[in-house]
Short mmCIF file of the C-alpha atoms (twelve columns), coordinates in Angstrom:
data_MODEL
# 
_entry.id   MODEL 
# 
loop_
_atom_site.group_PDB 
_atom_site.id 
_atom_site.type_symbol 
_atom_site.label_atom_id 
_atom_site.label_alt_id 
_atom_site.label_comp_id 
_atom_site.label_asym_id 
_atom_site.label_seq_id 
_atom_site.Cartn_x 
_atom_site.Cartn_y 
_atom_site.Cartn_z 
_atom_site.pdbx_PDB_model_num 
ATOM 1   C CA . MET A 1   -13.029 -12.659 7.283   1 
ATOM 2   C CA . SER A 2   -9.230  -12.514 7.084   1 
ATOM 3   C CA . PRO A 3   -7.270  -9.305  7.764   1 
ATOM 4   C CA . GLN A 4   -6.401  -9.162  4.059   1 
ATOM 5   C CA . GLU A 5   -10.072 -9.435  3.029   1 
ATOM 6   C CA . VAL A 6   -11.012 -6.635  5.415   1 
ATOM 7   C CA . LEU A 7   -8.242  -4.429  4.017   1 
ATOM 8   C CA . VAL A 8   -9.215  -5.220  0.414   1 
ATOM 9   C CA . ARG A 9   -12.793 -4.121  1.115   1 
ATOM 10  C CA . ARG A 10  -11.564 -0.898  2.693   1 
ATOM 11  C CA . ILE A 11  -9.293  -0.178  -0.284  1 
ATOM 12  C CA . ARG A 12  -12.116 -0.850  -2.740  1 
ATOM 13  C CA . ARG A 13  -14.320 1.635   -0.886  1 
ATOM 14  C CA . ALA A 14  -11.549 4.236   -0.846  1 
ATOM 15  C CA . LEU A 15  -10.934 3.822   -4.584  1 
ATOM 16  C CA . ALA A 16  -14.613 3.742   -5.595  1 
ATOM 17  C CA . GLY A 17  -15.138 5.753   -8.747  1 
ATOM 18  C CA . ARG A 18  -11.520 5.383   -9.895  1 
ATOM 19  C CA . ARG A 19  -10.466 3.241   -12.839 1 
ATOM 20  C CA . THR A 20  -8.863  0.290   -11.043 1 
ATOM 21  C CA . ARG A 21  -7.724  -3.219  -11.811 1 
ATOM 22  C CA . GLU A 22  -6.904  -5.818  -9.167  1 
ATOM 23  C CA . VAL A 23  -3.928  -8.089  -9.762  1 
ATOM 24  C CA . SER A 24  -2.453  -10.842 -7.590  1 
ATOM 25  C CA . MET A 25  1.222   -10.001 -6.996  1 
ATOM 26  C CA . PHE A 26  3.725   -9.434  -4.198  1 
ATOM 27  C CA . GLY A 27  1.920   -12.116 -2.174  1 
ATOM 28  C CA . GLY A 28  -1.225  -10.012 -2.007  1 
ATOM 29  C CA . LEU A 29  -3.852  -8.228  -4.053  1 
ATOM 30  C CA . SER A 30  -2.445  -5.198  -5.832  1 
ATOM 31  C CA . PHE A 31  -4.484  -2.229  -6.989  1 
ATOM 32  C CA . MET A 32  -3.603  -0.724  -10.336 1 
ATOM 33  C CA . VAL A 33  -5.094  2.748   -10.743 1 
ATOM 34  C CA . ASP A 34  -5.188  4.168   -14.262 1 
ATOM 35  C CA . GLY A 35  -2.789  1.385   -15.255 1 
ATOM 36  C CA . ALA A 36  -0.133  1.911   -12.565 1 
ATOM 37  C CA . LEU A 37  0.378   0.100   -9.272  1 
ATOM 38  C CA . ALA A 38  -0.432  2.227   -6.221  1 
ATOM 39  C CA . VAL A 39  -0.893  -0.163  -3.267  1 
ATOM 40  C CA . SER A 40  -1.111  -3.866  -2.476  1 
ATOM 41  C CA . ALA A 41  -3.034  -5.541  0.350   1 
ATOM 42  C CA . GLY A 42  -0.865  -8.175  2.025   1 
ATOM 43  C CA . GLY A 43  -1.881  -11.498 3.511   1 
ATOM 44  C CA . GLU A 44  -1.550  -10.303 7.105   1 
ATOM 45  C CA . GLY A 45  -3.524  -7.103  6.583   1 
ATOM 46  C CA . GLY A 46  -0.545  -4.866  5.884   1 
ATOM 47  C CA . LEU A 47  -0.221  -2.525  2.932   1 
ATOM 48  C CA . LEU A 48  2.594   -2.301  0.397   1 
ATOM 49  C CA . VAL A 49  2.778   1.296   -0.833  1 
ATOM 50  C CA . ARG A 50  4.607   2.873   -3.764  1 
ATOM 51  C CA . ILE A 51  6.258   6.094   -2.557  1 
ATOM 52  C CA . ASP A 52  8.218   9.075   -3.778  1 
ATOM 53  C CA . PRO A 53  11.762  8.289   -2.537  1 
ATOM 54  C CA . GLY A 54  12.174  11.929  -1.519  1 
ATOM 55  C CA . ARG A 55  9.539   11.370  1.183   1 
ATOM 56  C CA . ARG A 56  11.001  8.118   2.532   1 
ATOM 57  C CA . ASP A 57  12.336  9.520   5.834   1 
ATOM 58  C CA . GLU A 58  9.128   11.440  6.522   1 
ATOM 59  C CA . LEU A 59  6.932   8.439   5.720   1 
ATOM 60  C CA . THR A 60  8.931   5.834   7.666   1 
ATOM 61  C CA . ALA A 61  8.440   8.010   10.765  1 
ATOM 62  C CA . ARG A 62  4.698   7.284   10.653  1 
ATOM 63  C CA . PRO A 63  3.252   4.479   12.836  1 
ATOM 64  C CA . GLY A 64  3.636   1.011   11.327  1 
ATOM 65  C CA . ALA A 65  5.691   2.141   8.311   1 
ATOM 66  C CA . ARG A 66  8.986   0.502   7.414   1 
ATOM 67  C CA . PRO A 67  11.031  -0.331  4.318   1 
ATOM 68  C CA . ALA A 68  9.368   -3.117  2.347   1 
ATOM 69  C CA . ALA A 69  11.247  -6.398  2.077   1 
ATOM 70  C CA . MET A 70  10.899  -9.399  -0.197  1 
ATOM 71  C CA . ARG A 71  10.368  -12.869 1.216   1 
ATOM 72  C CA . ASN A 72  14.125  -13.481 1.183   1 
ATOM 73  C CA . GLY A 73  14.547  -10.446 3.460   1 
ATOM 74  C CA . ARG A 74  16.114  -8.231  0.814   1 
ATOM 75  C CA . GLU A 75  14.742  -4.683  0.695   1 
ATOM 76  C CA . MET A 76  12.461  -3.949  -2.268  1 
ATOM 77  C CA . GLY A 77  14.086  -0.592  -2.908  1 
ATOM 78  C CA . GLU A 78  13.577  3.041   -2.070  1 
ATOM 79  C CA . ARG A 79  10.186  3.290   -3.813  1 
ATOM 80  C CA . TRP A 80  8.360   0.830   -1.539  1 
ATOM 81  C CA . LEU A 81  7.184   0.848   2.068   1 
ATOM 82  C CA . GLN A 82  5.304   -1.720  4.107   1 
ATOM 83  C CA . VAL A 83  2.649   -0.348  6.442   1 
ATOM 84  C CA . ASP A 84  1.666   -2.769  9.194   1 
ATOM 85  C CA . PRO A 85  -1.992  -2.945  10.328  1 
ATOM 86  C CA . ILE A 86  -1.221  -0.717  13.338  1 
ATOM 87  C CA . GLY A 87  -0.714  2.158   10.881  1 
ATOM 88  C CA . LEU A 88  -4.003  1.521   9.068   1 
ATOM 89  C CA . GLY A 89  -6.477  1.515   11.947  1 
ATOM 90  C CA . GLU A 90  -8.638  4.429   10.876  1 
ATOM 91  C CA . ASP A 91  -10.063 5.062   7.415   1 
ATOM 92  C CA . ALA A 92  -8.177  8.389   7.380   1 
ATOM 93  C CA . ASP A 93  -4.903  6.468   7.920   1 
ATOM 94  C CA . LEU A 94  -5.638  4.132   5.025   1 
ATOM 95  C CA . ARG A 95  -6.704  7.070   2.828   1 
ATOM 96  C CA . PHE A 96  -3.400  8.822   3.627   1 
ATOM 97  C CA . TRP A 97  -1.398  5.820   2.418   1 
ATOM 98  C CA . ILE A 98  -3.536  5.318   -0.670  1 
ATOM 99  C CA . ASP A 99  -2.999  8.988   -1.546  1 
ATOM 100 C CA . VAL A 100 0.766   8.502   -1.107  1 
ATOM 101 C CA . GLY A 101 0.633   5.525   -3.477  1 
ATOM 102 C CA . LEU A 102 -1.470  7.396   -6.022  1 
ATOM 103 C CA . ALA A 103 0.858   10.406  -5.983  1 
ATOM 104 C CA . ALA A 104 3.939   8.203   -6.523  1 
ATOM 105 C CA . ARG A 105 2.695   6.414   -9.634  1 
ATOM 106 C CA . PRO A 106 4.792   6.976   -12.755 1 
ATOM 107 C CA . GLY A 107 3.455   9.244   -15.468 1 
# 
C-alpha cells in the first residue's frame, strides 16, 4: 500500500461520521467536509491543510509543517500548509491537523 493510500485510510477513519466528499485535486485526494475543503492527502503521504492565516507562524513551527507550494514552486498562499509524513506519525498528530483544517473552512 502506498503512503498516500495509508494516509487516506487514516483520514477516513478520523472523519468517520462526518459528511464528507472525496475529490481528486492538488495532485492528491482532497476531503471536503460539509462542502468545504479541509485537507488533502498527497502522493508521497504528506497532507495539504487549510489554515487560519493568523496561526501560520505557530503552525509552521510544528514538526514537518511548511508553506505549501505548487508544482512550479510558487507558494500556494497564506491559507495553506504542507505537512510532511514526519509530522503525521501518530493518530493524534493527524487528528490535530485535520482539526486545524476543519476550523479554517469558510462559513
